[in-house]
Coordinates of C-alpha atoms in Angstrom, one line a residue:
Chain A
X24 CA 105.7 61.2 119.2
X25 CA 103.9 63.2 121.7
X26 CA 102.6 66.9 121.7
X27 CA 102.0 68.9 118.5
X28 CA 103.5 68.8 115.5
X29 CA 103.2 71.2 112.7
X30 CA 105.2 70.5 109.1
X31 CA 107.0 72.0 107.7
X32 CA 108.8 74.4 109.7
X33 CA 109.2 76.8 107.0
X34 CA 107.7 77.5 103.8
X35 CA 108.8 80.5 101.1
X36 CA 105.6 80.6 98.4
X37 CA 105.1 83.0 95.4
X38 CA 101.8 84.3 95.3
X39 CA 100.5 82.4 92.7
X40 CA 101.4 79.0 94.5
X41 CA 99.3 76.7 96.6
X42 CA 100.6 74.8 99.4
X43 CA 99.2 73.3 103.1
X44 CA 100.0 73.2 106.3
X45 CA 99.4 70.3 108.7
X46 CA 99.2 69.8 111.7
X47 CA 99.3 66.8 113.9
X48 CA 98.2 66.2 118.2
X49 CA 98.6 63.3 119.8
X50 CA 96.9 64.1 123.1
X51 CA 94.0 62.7 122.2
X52 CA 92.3 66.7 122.5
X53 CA 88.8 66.8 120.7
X54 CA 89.5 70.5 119.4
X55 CA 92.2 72.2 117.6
X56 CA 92.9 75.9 116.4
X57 CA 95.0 77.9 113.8
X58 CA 96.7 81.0 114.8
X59 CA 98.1 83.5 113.0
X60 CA 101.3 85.0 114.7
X61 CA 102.7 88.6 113.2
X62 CA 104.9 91.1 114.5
X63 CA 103.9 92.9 117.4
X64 CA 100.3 92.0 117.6
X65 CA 98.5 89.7 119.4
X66 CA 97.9 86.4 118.8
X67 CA 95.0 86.3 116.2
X68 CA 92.3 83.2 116.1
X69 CA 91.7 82.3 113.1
X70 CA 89.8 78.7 113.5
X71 CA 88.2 76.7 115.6
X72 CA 87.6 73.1 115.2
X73 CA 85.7 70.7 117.7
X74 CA 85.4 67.3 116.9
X75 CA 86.1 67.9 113.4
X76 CA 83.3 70.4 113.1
X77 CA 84.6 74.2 112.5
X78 CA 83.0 76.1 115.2
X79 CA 84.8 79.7 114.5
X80 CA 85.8 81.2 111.1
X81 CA 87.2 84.3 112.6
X82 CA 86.6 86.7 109.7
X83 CA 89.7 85.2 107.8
X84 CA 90.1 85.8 104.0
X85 CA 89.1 83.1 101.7
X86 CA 92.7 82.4 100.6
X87 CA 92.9 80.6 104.0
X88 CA 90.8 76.9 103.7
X89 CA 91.2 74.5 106.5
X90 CA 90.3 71.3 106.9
X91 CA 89.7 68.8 109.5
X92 CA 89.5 65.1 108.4
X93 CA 89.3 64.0 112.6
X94 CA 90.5 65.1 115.6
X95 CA 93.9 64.2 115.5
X96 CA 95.0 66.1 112.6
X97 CA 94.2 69.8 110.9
X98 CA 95.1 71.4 107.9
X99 CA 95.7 74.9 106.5
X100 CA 95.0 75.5 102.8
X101 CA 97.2 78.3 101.2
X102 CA 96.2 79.7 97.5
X103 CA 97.1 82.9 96.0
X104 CA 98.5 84.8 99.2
X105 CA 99.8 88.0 99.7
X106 CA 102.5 89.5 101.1
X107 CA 101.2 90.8 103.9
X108 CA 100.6 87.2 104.9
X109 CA 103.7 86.5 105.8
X110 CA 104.0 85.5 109.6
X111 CA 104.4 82.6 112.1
X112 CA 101.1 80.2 111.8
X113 CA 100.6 78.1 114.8
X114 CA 98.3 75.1 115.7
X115 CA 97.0 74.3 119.2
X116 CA 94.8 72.0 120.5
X117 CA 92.7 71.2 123.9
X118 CA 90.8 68.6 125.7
X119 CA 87.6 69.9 124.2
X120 CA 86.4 73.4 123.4
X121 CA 86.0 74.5 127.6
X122 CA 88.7 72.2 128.8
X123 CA 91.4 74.9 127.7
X124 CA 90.5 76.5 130.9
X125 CA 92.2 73.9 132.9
X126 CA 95.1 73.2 130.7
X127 CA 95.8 75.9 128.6
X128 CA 96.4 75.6 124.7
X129 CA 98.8 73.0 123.9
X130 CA 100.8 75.2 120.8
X131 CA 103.1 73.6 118.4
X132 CA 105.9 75.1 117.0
X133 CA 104.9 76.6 114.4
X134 CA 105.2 77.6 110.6
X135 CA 107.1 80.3 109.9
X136 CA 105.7 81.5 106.2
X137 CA 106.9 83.7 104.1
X138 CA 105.2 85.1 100.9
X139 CA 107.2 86.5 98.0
Chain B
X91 CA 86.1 93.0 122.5
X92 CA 88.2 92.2 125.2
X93 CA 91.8 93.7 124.9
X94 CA 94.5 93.1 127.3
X95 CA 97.1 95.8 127.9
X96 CA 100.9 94.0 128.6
X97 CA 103.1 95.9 129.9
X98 CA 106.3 96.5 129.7
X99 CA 106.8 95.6 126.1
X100 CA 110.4 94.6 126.2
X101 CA 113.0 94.6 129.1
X102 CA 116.7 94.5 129.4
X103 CA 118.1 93.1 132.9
X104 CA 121.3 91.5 134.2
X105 CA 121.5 87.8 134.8
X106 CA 120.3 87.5 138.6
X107 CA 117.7 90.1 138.7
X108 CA 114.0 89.8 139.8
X109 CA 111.8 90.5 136.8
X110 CA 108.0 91.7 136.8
X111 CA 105.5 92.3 134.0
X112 CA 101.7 92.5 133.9
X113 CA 98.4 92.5 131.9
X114 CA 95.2 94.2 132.3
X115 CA 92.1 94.3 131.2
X116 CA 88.8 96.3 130.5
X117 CA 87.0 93.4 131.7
X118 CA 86.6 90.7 133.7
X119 CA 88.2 86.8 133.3
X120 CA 87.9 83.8 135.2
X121 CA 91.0 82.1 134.4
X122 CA 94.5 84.0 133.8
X123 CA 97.3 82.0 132.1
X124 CA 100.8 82.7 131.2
X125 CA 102.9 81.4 128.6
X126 CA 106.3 81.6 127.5
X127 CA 107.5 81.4 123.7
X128 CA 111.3 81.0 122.6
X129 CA 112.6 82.4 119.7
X130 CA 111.3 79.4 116.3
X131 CA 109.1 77.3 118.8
X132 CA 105.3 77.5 119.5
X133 CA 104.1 79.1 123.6
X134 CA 104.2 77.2 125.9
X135 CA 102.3 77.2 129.3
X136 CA 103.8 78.3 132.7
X137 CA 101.1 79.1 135.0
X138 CA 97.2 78.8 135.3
X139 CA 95.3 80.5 137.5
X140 CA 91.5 79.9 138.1
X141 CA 90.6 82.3 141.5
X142 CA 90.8 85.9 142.3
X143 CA 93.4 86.4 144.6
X144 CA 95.2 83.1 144.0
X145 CA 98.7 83.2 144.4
X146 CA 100.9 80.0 142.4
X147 CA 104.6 79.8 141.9
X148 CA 106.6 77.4 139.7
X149 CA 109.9 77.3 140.1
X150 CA 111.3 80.8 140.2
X151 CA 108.0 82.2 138.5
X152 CA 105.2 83.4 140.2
X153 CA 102.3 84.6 139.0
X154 CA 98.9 86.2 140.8
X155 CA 95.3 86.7 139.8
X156 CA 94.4 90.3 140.8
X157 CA 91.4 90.8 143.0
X158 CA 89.3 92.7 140.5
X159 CA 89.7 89.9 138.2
X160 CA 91.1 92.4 135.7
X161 CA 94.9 91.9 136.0
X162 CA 97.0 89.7 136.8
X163 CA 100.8 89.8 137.0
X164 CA 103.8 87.2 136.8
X165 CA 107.3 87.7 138.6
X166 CA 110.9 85.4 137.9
X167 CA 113.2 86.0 140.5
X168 CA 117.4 85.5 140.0
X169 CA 116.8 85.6 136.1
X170 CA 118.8 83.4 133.8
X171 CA 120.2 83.7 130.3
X172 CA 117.7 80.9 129.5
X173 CA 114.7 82.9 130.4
X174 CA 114.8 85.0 127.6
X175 CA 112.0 85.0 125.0
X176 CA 108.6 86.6 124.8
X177 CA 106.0 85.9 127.9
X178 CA 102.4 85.9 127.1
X179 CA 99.5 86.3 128.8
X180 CA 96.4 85.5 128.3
X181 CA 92.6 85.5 130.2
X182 CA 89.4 83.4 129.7
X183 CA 86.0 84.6 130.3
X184 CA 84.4 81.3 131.6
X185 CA 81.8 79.3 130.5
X186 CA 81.8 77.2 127.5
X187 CA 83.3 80.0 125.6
X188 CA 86.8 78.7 124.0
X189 CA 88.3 82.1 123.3
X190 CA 91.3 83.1 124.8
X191 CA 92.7 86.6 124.9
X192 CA 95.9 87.3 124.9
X193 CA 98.5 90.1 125.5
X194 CA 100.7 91.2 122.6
X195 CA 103.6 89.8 125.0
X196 CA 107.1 91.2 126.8
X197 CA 110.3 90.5 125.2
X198 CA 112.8 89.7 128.3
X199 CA 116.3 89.6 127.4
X200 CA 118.8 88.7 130.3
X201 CA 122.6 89.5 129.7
X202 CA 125.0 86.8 131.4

């Protein structure tokens, strides 16, 4: 499997419930990045990884924990969300933390979440 | 921070017509990319461009970086039902700085 890959496509979640997203490159990129896709806005960084070392915490609430066992995979930690939360989360990596300039992101498809 | 404006937020055209949108910015970038994003998947990159002035097509798109470095615009020319989704762009500042800014997108839809 090539590209990006980000399980599962869609997740419903009370807001008492904790659940994880993961995501998975196979480009052999040594950084990778959650965004958080709502309605209308921009795009919004939320984290930066680079060779499994977060580089950017972007201001994001605590109820958001990732985690980055290596370079190939990252992880997004859900607990005790809101509504408000609810929106399209997407993973992207890049050859390495400048390299994006050459090559763009590399996005997966997403998560679509929805917090009830 | 940086901001870009996109412009036009949504469009409405006919199958077969030229399309134009366009993004600028308070301040200067160094690289200008533009991505495309169908409805349920993630973006997905069209064009980079790296100098000011540079002119680059793919396919029927084609996309410029402005002179001032502070806009840059992308065109698709005999549109098809297939081109619908939202277009993004998005500008780097340079250096080692990873950031990218991006546009709150345009929403093309083509009727056949």
């Amino acid at each position: 499997e090539t590209g990006v890959t980000q399980t599962p496509r869609h997740l419903v979640m009370g807001m008492t419930n904790k659940k994880s997203l993961k995501c998975e490159q196979h480009l052999g990129h040594n950084a990778m990045y959650w965004y958080k896709q709502s309605a209308k806005k921009p795009l919004e960084l939320m984290f930066v990884y680079s060779l499994e070392e977060r580089v950017e915490n972007n201001s994001v609430p605590s109820r958001f924990s990732p985690e980055c066992p290596n370079s190939s995979h990252l992880f997004l930690h859900l607990h005790t969300l809101q509504p408000e939360d609810s929106a399209l989360y997407l993973c992207a990596s890049s050859p390495g933390t400048g390299g994006h300039t050459r090559y763009g992101y590399t996005f997966g498809s997403g998560t679509r979440l929805t917090v009830v | 921070g940086q901001q870009l404006n996109q412009s036009p937020q949504s469009m409405f055209i006919q199958e077969g017509e030229d399309v134009s949108m366009n993004c600028t910015s308070s301040s200067i970038f160094n690289t200008w990319l533009w991505y495309k994003q169908d409805p349920g998947e993630g973006p997905v990159l069209l064009i980079a461009l790296y100098k000011a002035g540079e002119l680059t097509s793919n396919g029927r798109l084609t996309a410029q970086f402005g002179i001032t470095r502070k806009d840059s615009f992308l065109n698709i020319s005999a549109s098809i039902p297939s081109d619908v989704g939202i277009y993004f762009c998005a500008g780097h500042s340079g250096g080692s700085n990873y950031k990218l800014t991006f546009g709150k997108g345009t929403l093309l839809t083509v009727n056949p």
